[in-house]
XYZ file of C-alpha atoms in Angstrom:
87
model
C -179.882 1.908 81.386
C -182.328 3.294 83.904
C -183.686 6.827 84.255
C -181.017 7.942 86.726
C -178.222 6.756 84.429
C -179.861 8.610 81.541
C -180.012 11.798 83.602
C -176.314 11.523 84.480
C -175.265 10.899 80.864
C -177.342 13.775 79.497
C -175.966 16.034 82.213
C -172.404 15.096 81.250
C -173.091 15.504 77.504
C -174.749 18.907 77.863
C -172.837 20.337 80.840
C -176.172 21.102 82.525
C -176.691 20.469 86.223
C -178.446 17.278 87.332
C -181.490 19.107 88.718
C -182.203 20.821 85.393
C -181.713 17.634 83.371
C -183.887 15.629 85.794
C -186.689 18.205 85.459
C -186.493 18.142 81.655
C -186.420 14.343 81.370
C -189.230 13.801 83.899
C -191.368 16.425 82.167
C -190.716 14.794 78.786
C -191.604 11.340 80.094
C -194.763 12.711 81.758
C -195.886 14.205 78.432
C -195.188 10.952 76.586
C -197.127 9.025 79.233
C -200.056 11.458 78.966
C -200.044 10.985 75.204
C -200.377 7.206 75.638
C -203.136 7.578 78.244
C -205.118 9.601 75.683
C -204.391 6.780 73.188
C -202.625 9.217 70.881
C -199.762 8.058 68.681
C -196.377 9.760 68.969
C -193.682 10.275 66.356
C -190.219 11.562 67.147
C -188.544 12.139 63.801
C -185.131 10.584 63.520
C -185.850 8.322 66.509
C -189.048 6.359 65.922
C -192.786 6.209 66.366
C -195.006 4.884 69.127
C -198.431 3.545 68.222
C -201.154 2.719 70.739
C -202.972 -0.475 69.727
C -205.874 -2.218 71.442
C -205.999 -5.998 71.500
C -209.305 -7.795 70.996
C -211.060 -9.785 73.691
C -210.132 -13.452 73.414
C -210.638 -16.785 75.094
C -207.699 -18.332 76.922
C -207.303 -21.407 79.080
C -206.378 -21.816 82.709
C -204.203 -24.890 82.331
C -204.191 -25.825 86.018
C -208.016 -25.846 86.263
C -208.777 -26.729 82.645
C -211.261 -23.850 82.374
C -211.794 -21.320 79.618
C -211.059 -17.749 80.661
C -212.094 -14.512 78.974
C -209.077 -12.269 78.407
C -210.358 -8.679 78.188
C -209.129 -6.203 75.562
C -206.194 -4.017 76.565
C -204.094 -1.218 75.144
C -200.403 -1.660 74.331
C -197.748 0.614 72.909
C -195.749 -0.569 69.905
C -192.480 1.072 68.908
C -191.039 1.231 65.415
C -187.532 2.581 65.020
C -186.946 5.310 62.441
C -185.051 4.394 59.301
C -182.867 7.449 60.026
C -181.677 6.065 63.371
C -178.140 4.713 63.307
C -177.534 1.616 65.403
């Protein structure tokens, strides 16, 4: 499912117009994105939690050249589904 499909489904489920639903969903996603940029964790009860983790710097190999390469640290978001969520 992509964002547009989500907007259409929510609009159908709530009987709200597409413009209103699009505004709400885009605003929600913008806030979630801002939370991750600040490296804050996010918990949505009954859905799951998002945790921002930073990987350590490590040494990798460029197989084609046979050289060692430094892989810099980076931030990733991990998701853990809530035990209350029904699949």
